[in-house]
């Protein structure tokens, strides 16, 4: 795992400032503390920070082909590189290292832009081909590894593994993007391809960008997508057996390392399944790392211990205090743009613990999205059954009116009593799911933003992110639709972002077997009935794991990796929260309606409402603003 950075003159061959390139590379030292290097030639500068995992002695970057005409800087792992080497050697390519990085330069020479189709792994890389005068960037299919870039007014392409790399360049437009603010307060993160700054973008998962010097810059190209065909004819027994073998293969590929390796073990189904698979593949005890909480409501360490005992792992546990909120400013600096998933705190702590014992850790991330594990999926499916009982043209006016008029409807059948149920029935599937996952719902965001800021948004709504992806989804199956939306948004913008930054802050590589693209494709072929059966999520996965894991782990209620925000904001963080929400930093942006900010604060602290998630979102936005005092909304104050 590493950090990459670079500059490319898309028009000519200007010499870039070596000091600038050094600052860009050094700002991400945490991503690769083992080695670092910079390569420059007229019109090109490439930087790399290395966390040594494979081929410790000869895998330095930037790495070149035989004649030095192709150079690459690479972050990630190509898990099938050992299969590609003999194929490329048969085409006449000569390898000088045992590194998976060298496969990239030769694959580019052999297959051009289509080289990414051959890679199985997590990756983000930038590649310069002098002979073709071409710069090529790519990101892995599921967006495990990040890649930020900006096209500056002077014709410079600047890119890096983190937004802070781009922020070293004085030419970057650091004005806040109003549409990014709207997305942040809906999702808790800024969705790809946008960033919080107008001048920067994220390359989306499964995208490449190929720029030939002197030619117009094309739009990024998508090279892969998951198709929810749901047409696999396997029986339940056969699907269960094949799932076990496919997980085993995915884990095996991710156990290739020349440094200490282990796994996160939360006590949930996904991480426990990964650990069980590792134990079956390893002659030595598996290193496992868990975080315990001193608050029993959030502590699942006993279940992790069950799995550790069953497989006799070398188990490391540390207890996190329930008032572990000192990381707020650390997280703001770590994520660069606003990020509001409070589970970033325990994730940071478990990465901190793991790095004391291993350099590579396997995780269970991706299981919920791929196998139907979230409770909100079951809620959505129940709502969809009710919605499908009546045409949308009838539902929308009838239940829309009821949702507005009746705050309570005790006369109605039980399923129709809640105001929120009426509102849900008036929506289409995409609107309903967007509403369910939004931190601040549409009406709350309208109240939160000032009149001037709403004018700046010009009608933009974050649901457009979902609409854009839903166009490519299987909208005939309600579960497939929302799984696809989560794979494109939540998994990338929230989960992968959280794990990448938290792990890289501690120079730890995290690998995700449940995000192997071949496994994801196969799971998307299974009927939805094998994923959710009645009220049981991840049905086929749990059945597959029954021989390997105790029922107490497989069938207990899902807990999640949460922190006690509501209690913090009514107790130890009460004064700080009031200072932030009603303070000058938020007020001076002109973005917010101060009366509504006061309402959120007072309603929560009185106990009338639980506004802990919206308040945490505001707290992290304010921390972002303080950490990036050079950033400004334009205009700074809205009329």
PDB file of N, CA and C in Angstrom, residues 5-8 14-28 38 40 45-47 152 154 156-159 164-172:
ATOM      1  N   UNK A   5       1.539  10.445  -6.384  1.00  0.00           N
ATOM      2  CA  UNK A   5       1.346  11.869  -6.674  1.00  0.00           C
ATOM      3  C   UNK A   5       1.996  12.168  -8.013  1.00  0.00           C
ATOM      4  N   UNK A   6       1.521  13.236  -8.664  1.00  0.00           N
ATOM      5  CA  UNK A   6       2.168  13.569  -9.924  1.00  0.00           C
ATOM      6  C   UNK A   6       1.609  14.796 -10.604  1.00  0.00           C
ATOM      7  N   UNK A   7       2.346  15.233 -11.615  1.00  0.00           N
ATOM      8  CA  UNK A   7       2.005  16.384 -12.448  1.00  0.00           C
ATOM      9  C   UNK A   7       2.240  16.004 -13.900  1.00  0.00           C
ATOM     10  N   UNK A   8       1.359  16.469 -14.772  1.00  0.00           N
ATOM     11  CA  UNK A   8       1.518  16.209 -16.201  1.00  0.00           C
ATOM     12  C   UNK A   8       1.065  17.442 -16.961  1.00  0.00           C
ATOM     13  N   UNK A  14       6.680  21.781 -19.984  1.00  0.00           N
ATOM     14  CA  UNK A  14       7.227  22.668 -18.954  1.00  0.00           C
ATOM     15  C   UNK A  14       7.959  21.867 -17.889  1.00  0.00           C
ATOM     16  N   UNK A  15       8.960  22.473 -17.308  1.00  0.00           N
ATOM     17  CA  UNK A  15       9.633  21.868 -16.156  1.00  0.00           C
ATOM     18  C   UNK A  15       8.863  22.237 -14.891  1.00  0.00           C
ATOM     19  N   UNK A  16       8.497  21.229 -14.126  1.00  0.00           N
ATOM     20  CA  UNK A  16       7.766  21.469 -12.886  1.00  0.00           C
ATOM     21  C   UNK A  16       8.730  21.736 -11.737  1.00  0.00           C
ATOM     22  N   UNK A  17       8.285  22.525 -10.784  1.00  0.00           N
ATOM     23  CA  UNK A  17       9.079  22.889  -9.609  1.00  0.00           C
ATOM     24  C   UNK A  17       9.353  21.647  -8.770  1.00  0.00           C
ATOM     25  N   UNK A  18      10.625  21.245  -8.615  1.00  0.00           N
ATOM     26  CA  UNK A  18      10.928  20.070  -7.785  1.00  0.00           C
ATOM     27  C   UNK A  18      10.466  20.238  -6.343  1.00  0.00           C
ATOM     28  N   UNK A  19      10.476  21.455  -5.844  1.00  0.00           N
ATOM     29  CA  UNK A  19      10.019  21.694  -4.480  1.00  0.00           C
ATOM     30  C   UNK A  19       8.544  21.411  -4.320  1.00  0.00           C
ATOM     31  N   UNK A  20       7.756  21.780  -5.327  1.00  0.00           N
ATOM     32  CA  UNK A  20       6.327  21.484  -5.294  1.00  0.00           C
ATOM     33  C   UNK A  20       6.095  19.978  -5.291  1.00  0.00           C
ATOM     34  N   UNK A  21       6.806  19.288  -6.174  1.00  0.00           N
ATOM     35  CA  UNK A  21       6.627  17.843  -6.254  1.00  0.00           C
ATOM     36  C   UNK A  21       7.024  17.167  -4.945  1.00  0.00           C
ATOM     37  N   UNK A  22       8.064  17.668  -4.314  1.00  0.00           N
ATOM     38  CA  UNK A  22       8.489  17.104  -3.028  1.00  0.00           C
ATOM     39  C   UNK A  22       7.423  17.328  -1.959  1.00  0.00           C
ATOM     40  N   UNK A  23       6.836  18.519  -1.935  1.00  0.00           N
ATOM     41  CA  UNK A  23       5.788  18.786  -0.947  1.00  0.00           C
ATOM     42  C   UNK A  23       4.582  17.882  -1.174  1.00  0.00           C
ATOM     43  N   UNK A  24       4.211  17.689  -2.428  1.00  0.00           N
ATOM     44  CA  UNK A  24       3.088  16.813  -2.743  1.00  0.00           C
ATOM     45  C   UNK A  24       3.351  15.389  -2.275  1.00  0.00           C
ATOM     46  N   UNK A  25       4.562  14.935  -2.463  1.00  0.00           N
ATOM     47  CA  UNK A  25       4.886  13.562  -2.072  1.00  0.00           C
ATOM     48  C   UNK A  25       5.031  13.431  -0.558  1.00  0.00           C
ATOM     49  N   UNK A  26       5.643  14.415   0.060  1.00  0.00           N
ATOM     50  CA  UNK A  26       5.902  14.323   1.502  1.00  0.00           C
ATOM     51  C   UNK A  26       4.633  14.424   2.332  1.00  0.00           C
ATOM     52  N   UNK A  27       3.605  15.116   1.825  1.00  0.00           N
ATOM     53  CA  UNK A  27       2.387  15.308   2.610  1.00  0.00           C
ATOM     54  C   UNK A  27       1.665  13.987   2.857  1.00  0.00           C
ATOM     55  N   UNK A  28       2.001  12.962   2.063  1.00  0.00           N
ATOM     56  CA  UNK A  28       1.384  11.645   2.249  1.00  0.00           C
ATOM     57  C   UNK A  28       2.414  10.611   2.737  1.00  0.00           C
ATOM     58  N   UNK A  38      11.056  10.382  -6.384  1.00  0.00           N
ATOM     59  CA  UNK A  38      10.433  11.271  -7.359  1.00  0.00           C
ATOM     60  C   UNK A  38      11.191  11.129  -8.672  1.00  0.00           C
ATOM     61  N   UNK A  40      11.375  13.035 -12.543  1.00  0.00           N
ATOM     62  CA  UNK A  40      10.928  14.158 -13.364  1.00  0.00           C
ATOM     63  C   UNK A  40      11.631  14.166 -14.710  1.00  0.00           C
ATOM     64  N   UNK A  45       6.083  14.788 -13.823  1.00  0.00           N
ATOM     65  CA  UNK A  45       6.689  14.557 -12.508  1.00  0.00           C
ATOM     66  C   UNK A  45       5.864  13.499 -11.803  1.00  0.00           C
ATOM     67  N   UNK A  46       6.529  12.464 -11.297  1.00  0.00           N
ATOM     68  CA  UNK A  46       5.864  11.357 -10.617  1.00  0.00           C
ATOM     69  C   UNK A  46       6.478  11.167  -9.241  1.00  0.00           C
ATOM     70  N   UNK A  47       5.622  11.027  -8.227  1.00  0.00           N
ATOM     71  CA  UNK A  47       6.096  10.813  -6.866  1.00  0.00           C
ATOM     72  C   UNK A  47       5.449   9.589  -6.251  1.00  0.00           C
ATOM     73  N   UNK A 152      -5.928  21.923 -14.161  1.00  0.00           N
ATOM     74  CA  UNK A 152      -5.779  23.330 -13.820  1.00  0.00           C
ATOM     75  C   UNK A 152      -5.850  24.205 -15.074  1.00  0.00           C
ATOM     76  N   UNK A 154      -3.836  26.244 -16.296  1.00  0.00           N
ATOM     77  CA  UNK A 154      -2.609  26.375 -17.087  1.00  0.00           C
ATOM     78  C   UNK A 154      -2.257  25.113 -17.860  1.00  0.00           C
ATOM     79  N   UNK A 156      -2.158  21.974 -16.512  1.00  0.00           N
ATOM     80  CA  UNK A 156      -1.506  20.971 -15.669  1.00  0.00           C
ATOM     81  C   UNK A 156      -2.532  19.991 -15.128  1.00  0.00           C
ATOM     82  N   UNK A 157      -2.239  18.705 -15.262  1.00  0.00           N
ATOM     83  CA  UNK A 157      -2.975  17.666 -14.559  1.00  0.00           C
ATOM     84  C   UNK A 157      -2.216  17.380 -13.275  1.00  0.00           C
ATOM     85  N   UNK A 158      -2.888  17.464 -12.143  1.00  0.00           N
ATOM     86  CA  UNK A 158      -2.284  17.130 -10.861  1.00  0.00           C
ATOM     87  C   UNK A 158      -3.108  16.009 -10.255  1.00  0.00           C
ATOM     88  N   UNK A 159      -2.434  14.996  -9.691  1.00  0.00           N
ATOM     89  CA  UNK A 159      -3.167  13.864  -9.133  1.00  0.00           C
ATOM     90  C   UNK A 159      -2.484  13.363  -7.867  1.00  0.00           C
ATOM     91  N   UNK A 164      -5.280  16.096  -0.001  1.00  0.00           N
ATOM     92  CA  UNK A 164      -4.241  16.977   0.535  1.00  0.00           C
ATOM     93  C   UNK A 164      -3.039  17.086  -0.397  1.00  0.00           C
ATOM     94  N   UNK A 165      -2.822  16.072  -1.243  1.00  0.00           N
ATOM     95  CA  UNK A 165      -1.746  16.133  -2.231  1.00  0.00           C
ATOM     96  C   UNK A 165      -2.029  17.251  -3.231  1.00  0.00           C
ATOM     97  N   UNK A 166      -3.252  17.282  -3.747  1.00  0.00           N
ATOM     98  CA  UNK A 166      -3.630  18.322  -4.706  1.00  0.00           C
ATOM     99  C   UNK A 166      -3.613  19.703  -4.069  1.00  0.00           C
ATOM    100  N   UNK A 167      -3.927  19.763  -2.789  1.00  0.00           N
ATOM    101  CA  UNK A 167      -4.011  21.046  -2.096  1.00  0.00           C
ATOM    102  C   UNK A 167      -2.648  21.714  -1.929  1.00  0.00           C
ATOM    103  N   UNK A 168      -1.573  20.988  -2.195  1.00  0.00           N
ATOM    104  CA  UNK A 168      -0.242  21.600  -2.148  1.00  0.00           C
ATOM    105  C   UNK A 168      -0.001  22.499  -3.361  1.00  0.00           C
ATOM    106  N   UNK A 169      -0.801  22.293  -4.410  1.00  0.00           N
ATOM    107  CA  UNK A 169      -0.597  23.072  -5.637  1.00  0.00           C
ATOM    108  C   UNK A 169      -1.319  24.412  -5.521  1.00  0.00           C
ATOM    109  N   UNK A 170      -0.610  25.514  -5.715  1.00  0.00           N
ATOM    110  CA  UNK A 170      -1.239  26.835  -5.552  1.00  0.00           C
ATOM    111  C   UNK A 170      -2.302  27.133  -6.607  1.00  0.00           C
ATOM    112  N   UNK A 171      -2.317  26.381  -7.707  1.00  0.00           N
ATOM    113  CA  UNK A 171      -3.278  26.636  -8.766  1.00  0.00           C
ATOM    114  C   UNK A 171      -4.614  25.943  -8.583  1.00  0.00           C
ATOM    115  N   UNK A 172      -4.753  25.126  -7.534  1.00  0.00           N
ATOM    116  CA  UNK A 172      -5.998  24.401  -7.327  1.00  0.00           C
ATOM    117  C   UNK A 172      -7.107  25.359  -6.880  1.00  0.00           C
TER     118      UNK A 172
END
